[in-house]
C-alpha cells in the first residue's frame, strides 16, 4: 500500500485545507466507522470500493468522487479484487458546509463518472500543489485554489435542493461579516449587538448553535489567526500587528496572544517563520 499524507496548520477560520493525500489501498482495506470534524473529499483514480453512510451502502469506482461529511458516521472499504486508489483533500472552517451545500455533493455524498469534469481537474491540481515541498509560499496559492475548487463544484454540480436560511443563520452571517470588516478596530461584542440590534444573550445563543462557541471567542480567534499570519509573513513589529488586529494596547495584545497560543508573539514568530507552510509530510510504502 502506497500512502502519502500532507497535514497543514489551521490558519484560516472560513475555509482551511487541513490535509491532502494519496493512497493505493490493499484488498479489503477499510477505515471506520468514524465521525469527522471536517469534510474529506475523495476522487477515485483506479479500482473500486464502497462507502457506508447514514445506513446506505454506495458502490463506487474509478472516476467517482465522494465526501466524508462532518458529524456523520462513515465507513469505507476497498474492493477485494480491485482495491481502489484515490486522492483526498480535508477541509474545515466555519463556511465549508455552507459552500458545499451549494453543490449536489452534499445531497447524496457522491458524484458519479466525473473524471473529465472541470471540478476534478482543479481537484487534482490542488493535490499536486500540496506535493510541492520546494516552494515556501505554496500555501498562498493553495488557499486561493480551494475557493476556486468550491466555486467550480457549485457551478458544475449545483445542489438539487433549495436551501432557505433561517433568520438566525442570517444574523450569524451578518455578525461574522461585521467582524471580518472591522476586526482591525477596537470593536466589542456590544458593538456587534448594536449593529444587528440584538441582545447579547440572543447573539450568544445564535453563535453557540451555529459554531459551538461564543461571539467573544469567535472575535478572539479571528484576531489571533490574523495576528499569527502577520507575525509569520511580515516583518511588522508586534506593536504594529497589535494595532492591525484591533488592540490599542500592545500589552493587552501580548497577554491575549500568549494565553491563546501558549507562547509570546516573538516566540511564535521565531518558531514558525522557518515553517510558514505549516506542513507535515508523512509517506510510507507497505508491501
Short mmCIF file of C-alpha atoms in Angstrom, two decimals:
data_model
loop_
_atom_site.label_atom_id
_atom_site.label_comp_id
_atom_site.label_asym_id
_atom_site.label_seq_id
_atom_site.Cartn_x
_atom_site.Cartn_y
_atom_site.Cartn_z
CA UNK A 1 0.00 0.00 0.00
CA UNK A 2 1.40 3.39 -1.03
CA UNK A 3 0.45 6.28 1.24
CA UNK A 4 1.39 9.98 1.17
CA UNK A 5 -0.16 12.48 3.57
CA UNK A 6 0.36 16.25 3.98
CA UNK A 7 -1.04 17.98 7.05
CA UNK A 8 -1.39 21.77 7.32
CA UNK A 9 -1.60 24.26 10.13
CA UNK A 10 -5.15 25.55 10.57
CA UNK A 11 -4.66 29.28 9.98
CA UNK A 12 -7.96 30.33 8.38
CA UNK A 13 -11.38 30.49 10.00
CA UNK A 14 -13.70 30.48 6.99
CA UNK A 15 -12.00 27.74 4.96
CA UNK A 16 -8.84 25.84 5.74
CA UNK A 17 -7.07 22.99 3.96
CA UNK A 18 -6.44 20.56 6.80
CA UNK A 19 -4.66 17.84 4.83
CA UNK A 20 -4.14 16.28 1.39
CA UNK A 21 -3.02 12.82 0.40
CA UNK A 22 -2.85 9.88 -2.00
CA UNK A 23 -3.35 6.22 -1.24
CA UNK A 24 -3.27 2.95 -3.16
CA UNK A 25 -5.13 0.55 -0.89
CA UNK A 26 -4.62 -3.11 -0.20
CA UNK A 27 -7.53 -5.50 -0.93
CA UNK A 28 -10.37 -5.05 1.60
CA UNK A 29 -8.56 -2.15 3.31
CA UNK A 30 -11.15 -0.23 5.35
CA UNK A 31 -11.45 2.84 7.55
CA UNK A 32 -14.09 3.48 10.20
CA UNK A 33 -16.70 3.61 11.44
CA UNK A 34 -15.66 7.14 12.37
CA UNK A 35 -17.04 10.65 12.79
CA UNK A 36 -15.15 13.52 11.18
CA UNK A 37 -14.64 17.06 12.43
CA UNK A 38 -14.16 18.27 8.87
CA UNK A 39 -15.13 17.36 5.29
CA UNK A 40 -12.88 14.98 3.36
CA UNK A 41 -13.29 14.92 -0.42
CA UNK A 42 -12.06 11.83 -2.31
CA UNK A 43 -11.56 11.22 -6.01
CA UNK A 44 -11.07 7.60 -7.10
CA UNK A 45 -8.20 7.24 -9.58
CA UNK A 46 -8.44 3.48 -10.05
CA UNK A 47 -10.21 0.40 -8.72
CA UNK A 48 -13.39 0.30 -6.69
CA UNK A 49 -14.85 0.11 -3.19
CA UNK A 50 -17.90 1.03 -1.15
CA UNK A 51 -19.00 3.82 1.18
CA UNK A 52 -21.33 3.27 4.16
CA UNK A 53 -23.10 6.40 5.36
CA UNK A 54 -26.38 7.04 7.19
CA UNK A 55 -27.42 3.41 6.65
CA UNK A 56 -26.80 3.46 2.90
CA UNK A 57 -24.15 1.42 1.08
CA UNK A 58 -22.83 3.09 -2.08
CA UNK A 59 -20.69 1.23 -4.61
CA UNK A 60 -18.06 3.49 -6.16
CA UNK A 61 -15.38 3.10 -8.82
CA UNK A 62 -12.69 4.96 -10.76
CA UNK A 63 -13.98 8.33 -11.95
CA UNK A 64 -16.30 8.81 -8.97
CA UNK A 65 -15.99 11.37 -6.20
CA UNK A 66 -17.29 11.07 -2.64
CA UNK A 67 -17.17 13.07 0.56
CA UNK A 68 -16.89 12.03 4.18
CA UNK A 69 -19.10 14.70 5.75
CA UNK A 70 -18.64 16.26 9.14
CA UNK A 71 -20.62 14.76 12.05
CA UNK A 72 -21.80 11.66 10.14
CA UNK A 73 -20.80 8.08 10.94
CA UNK A 74 -18.91 6.80 7.89
CA UNK A 75 -17.16 3.60 6.88
CA UNK A 76 -15.47 2.83 3.58
CA UNK A 77 -13.70 -0.21 2.20
CA UNK A 78 -11.62 -1.15 -0.84
CA UNK A 79 -12.82 -3.92 -3.12
CA UNK A 80 -11.13 -7.30 -2.61
CA UNK A 81 -10.39 -7.91 -6.31
CA UNK A 82 -9.89 -4.33 -7.49
CA UNK A 83 -8.88 -2.22 -4.47
CA UNK A 84 -9.18 1.46 -5.10
CA UNK A 85 -6.55 4.17 -5.33
CA UNK A 86 -7.65 7.70 -4.51
CA UNK A 87 -6.56 11.22 -3.69
CA UNK A 88 -8.20 13.23 -0.92
CA UNK A 89 -8.47 16.74 0.48
CA UNK A 90 -9.63 17.51 4.02
CA UNK A 91 -11.17 20.95 4.50
CA UNK A 92 -12.53 22.66 7.59
CA UNK A 93 -13.73 26.09 8.68
CA UNK A 94 -16.89 27.95 9.54
CA UNK A 95 -18.10 28.37 5.92
CA UNK A 96 -17.22 24.99 4.41
CA UNK A 97 -20.64 23.42 4.94
CA UNK A 98 -22.40 26.50 3.57
CA UNK A 99 -20.30 26.40 0.39
CA UNK A 100 -20.56 22.64 -0.08
CA UNK A 101 -24.35 22.85 0.29
CA UNK A 102 -24.43 24.86 -2.92
CA UNK A 103 -23.45 21.69 -4.77
CA UNK A 104 -25.14 18.31 -5.14
CA UNK A 105 -22.15 16.61 -3.47
CA UNK A 106 -23.81 17.03 -0.07
CA UNK A 107 -27.20 15.97 -1.46
CA UNK A 108 -26.05 12.34 -1.84
CA UNK A 109 -22.37 12.43 -0.69
CA UNK A 110 -21.07 11.26 -4.08
CA UNK A 111 -20.81 12.23 -7.75
CA UNK A 112 -20.57 9.55 -10.44
CA UNK A 113 -18.42 9.45 -13.60
CA UNK A 114 -16.91 12.93 -13.34
CA UNK A 115 -13.28 12.15 -14.25
CA UNK A 116 -13.35 14.64 -17.14
CA UNK A 117 -15.07 17.46 -15.26
CA UNK A 118 -13.53 20.87 -14.59
CA UNK A 119 -14.02 20.20 -10.88
CA UNK A 120 -11.78 17.13 -10.93
CA UNK A 121 -9.18 18.98 -12.99
CA UNK A 122 -8.95 21.56 -10.20
CA UNK A 123 -9.11 18.83 -7.53
CA UNK A 124 -6.03 17.08 -8.96
CA UNK A 125 -4.24 20.41 -9.39
CA UNK A 126 -4.76 21.21 -5.70
CA UNK A 127 -3.40 17.82 -4.64
CA UNK A 128 -0.40 18.33 -6.95
CA UNK A 129 0.24 21.74 -5.38
CA UNK A 130 0.29 20.14 -1.92
CA UNK A 131 3.19 17.95 -3.03
CA UNK A 132 5.37 20.93 -3.97
CA UNK A 133 7.67 20.87 -0.96
CA UNK A 134 10.25 23.21 -2.53
CA UNK A 135 8.02 26.32 -2.66
CA UNK A 136 7.83 28.03 0.74
CA UNK A 137 4.87 30.15 -0.39
CA UNK A 138 2.77 27.38 -1.90
CA UNK A 139 0.25 27.74 0.93
CA UNK A 140 -0.86 31.09 -0.50
CA UNK A 141 -1.64 29.51 -3.87
CA UNK A 142 -3.41 26.58 -2.21
CA UNK A 143 -5.60 28.94 -0.15
CA UNK A 144 -6.80 30.62 -3.35
CA UNK A 145 -7.19 27.28 -5.13
CA UNK A 146 -9.60 25.85 -2.56
CA UNK A 147 -12.03 28.73 -3.17
CA UNK A 148 -11.77 28.17 -6.92
CA UNK A 149 -12.39 24.45 -6.42
CA UNK A 150 -15.58 25.07 -4.42
CA UNK A 151 -16.73 27.69 -6.93
CA UNK A 152 -16.41 25.23 -9.83
CA UNK A 153 -18.07 22.46 -7.81
CA UNK A 154 -21.11 24.64 -7.05
CA UNK A 155 -21.47 25.77 -10.66
CA UNK A 156 -20.78 22.47 -12.39
CA UNK A 157 -22.81 20.34 -9.97
CA UNK A 158 -25.38 22.65 -8.36
CA UNK A 159 -27.49 21.45 -5.47
CA UNK A 160 -30.84 19.88 -6.25
CA UNK A 161 -32.22 21.26 -3.01
CA UNK A 162 -33.40 24.77 -2.34
CA UNK A 163 -31.78 25.97 0.88
CA UNK A 164 -33.52 28.79 2.68
CA UNK A 165 -31.58 30.32 5.53
CA UNK A 166 -33.33 30.92 8.82
CA UNK A 167 -33.35 34.34 10.43
CA UNK A 168 -30.82 33.10 13.00
CA UNK A 169 -28.48 31.97 10.22
CA UNK A 170 -28.81 35.37 8.55
CA UNK A 171 -27.98 37.12 11.83
CA UNK A 172 -24.96 34.86 12.24
CA UNK A 173 -23.70 35.62 8.73
CA UNK A 174 -24.16 39.35 9.31
CA UNK A 175 -22.25 39.11 12.59
CA UNK A 176 -19.23 37.31 11.13
CA UNK A 177 -19.25 39.67 8.16
CA UNK A 178 -19.14 42.62 10.56
CA UNK A 179 -16.22 41.02 12.42
CA UNK A 180 -14.33 40.38 9.18
CA UNK A 181 -14.78 44.01 8.13
CA UNK A 182 -14.00 45.68 11.45
CA UNK A 183 -11.79 43.31 13.49
CA UNK A 184 -8.89 45.75 12.99
CA UNK A 185 -10.76 48.31 15.06
CA UNK A 186 -11.38 48.09 18.78
CA UNK A 187 -14.84 46.57 18.32
CA UNK A 188 -16.51 44.53 21.03
CA UNK A 189 -19.41 42.11 21.18
CA UNK A 190 -21.54 45.03 22.36
CA UNK A 191 -20.77 46.80 19.07
CA UNK A 192 -21.86 43.72 17.11
CA UNK A 193 -25.10 43.54 19.07
CA UNK A 194 -25.78 47.23 18.41
CA UNK A 195 -25.08 46.78 14.70
CA UNK A 196 -27.58 43.90 14.45
CA UNK A 197 -29.99 45.34 17.04
CA UNK A 198 -29.83 42.11 19.07
CA UNK A 199 -29.44 41.39 22.75
CA UNK A 200 -26.12 39.95 23.88
CA UNK A 201 -27.78 36.77 25.17
CA UNK A 202 -29.59 36.18 21.87
CA UNK A 203 -26.39 36.68 19.82
CA UNK A 204 -24.58 34.30 22.17
CA UNK A 205 -27.27 31.65 21.63
CA UNK A 206 -27.01 32.06 17.85
CA UNK A 207 -23.24 31.59 17.82
CA UNK A 208 -23.36 28.60 20.14
CA UNK A 209 -25.95 26.95 17.91
CA UNK A 210 -24.08 27.71 14.67
CA UNK A 211 -20.44 27.03 15.57
CA UNK A 212 -20.31 25.90 19.18
CA UNK A 213 -18.60 28.89 20.73
CA UNK A 214 -19.47 32.45 21.74
CA UNK A 215 -19.19 35.70 19.76
CA UNK A 216 -16.37 36.77 22.09
CA UNK A 217 -14.48 33.54 21.40
CA UNK A 218 -15.03 33.91 17.65
CA UNK A 219 -13.78 37.51 17.68
CA UNK A 220 -10.70 36.48 19.67
CA UNK A 221 -9.99 33.53 17.37
CA UNK A 222 -10.36 35.72 14.31
CA UNK A 223 -7.93 38.31 15.65
CA UNK A 224 -5.41 35.73 16.84
CA UNK A 225 -5.42 33.93 13.47
CA UNK A 226 -4.87 37.23 11.67
CA UNK A 227 -2.10 38.16 14.11
CA UNK A 228 -0.32 34.83 13.68
CA UNK A 229 -0.42 35.26 9.90
CA UNK A 230 1.10 38.75 10.16
CA UNK A 231 3.81 37.51 12.52
CA UNK A 232 4.89 34.77 10.13
CA UNK A 233 4.50 36.54 6.81
CA UNK A 234 5.52 40.14 7.58
CA UNK A 235 8.33 41.94 9.41
CA UNK A 236 5.91 44.28 11.20
CA UNK A 237 6.60 44.93 14.86
CA UNK A 238 4.42 43.32 17.50
CA UNK A 239 3.03 46.78 18.33
CA UNK A 240 2.04 47.33 14.68
CA UNK A 241 0.45 43.90 14.49
CA UNK A 242 -1.47 44.50 17.73
CA UNK A 243 -2.92 47.67 16.25
CA UNK A 244 -3.70 45.87 12.97
CA UNK A 245 -5.94 43.36 14.75
CA UNK A 246 -7.83 45.82 16.95
CA UNK A 247 -5.67 46.15 20.08
CA UNK A 248 -4.82 49.73 21.02
CA UNK A 249 -2.75 48.48 23.97
CA UNK A 250 0.18 46.21 22.90
CA UNK A 251 0.38 44.77 26.42
CA UNK A 252 -3.22 43.56 26.27
CA UNK A 253 -2.50 42.02 22.87
CA UNK A 254 0.61 40.25 24.18
CA UNK A 255 -1.33 38.80 27.11
CA UNK A 256 -4.17 37.64 24.85
CA UNK A 257 -1.77 36.14 22.30
CA UNK A 258 0.22 34.20 24.90
CA UNK A 259 -2.97 32.94 26.54
CA UNK A 260 -4.29 31.76 23.14
CA UNK A 261 -1.13 30.16 21.72
CA UNK A 262 0.82 29.33 24.87
CA UNK A 263 3.82 31.39 23.76
CA UNK A 264 4.64 35.03 23.24
CA UNK A 265 4.23 36.72 19.86
CA UNK A 266 8.01 36.95 19.50
CA UNK A 267 8.46 33.25 20.30
CA UNK A 268 5.69 32.35 17.87
CA UNK A 269 7.40 34.31 15.07
CA UNK A 270 10.74 32.59 15.68
CA UNK A 271 9.19 29.12 15.86
CA UNK A 272 7.00 29.47 12.79
CA UNK A 273 8.84 31.66 10.30
CA UNK A 274 11.03 28.82 9.02
CA UNK A 275 7.99 26.55 8.80
CA UNK A 276 5.46 29.01 7.44
CA UNK A 277 3.88 26.43 5.17
CA UNK A 278 2.76 24.68 8.35
CA UNK A 279 3.12 21.37 6.54
CA UNK A 280 3.98 17.97 7.94
CA UNK A 281 4.63 15.20 5.45
CA UNK A 282 4.06 11.50 6.06
CA UNK A 283 4.94 8.91 3.48
CA UNK A 284 5.15 5.16 3.65
CA UNK A 285 5.15 2.13 1.39
CA UNK A 286 3.75 -1.10 2.77
CA UNK A 287 4.44 -4.28 0.85
#
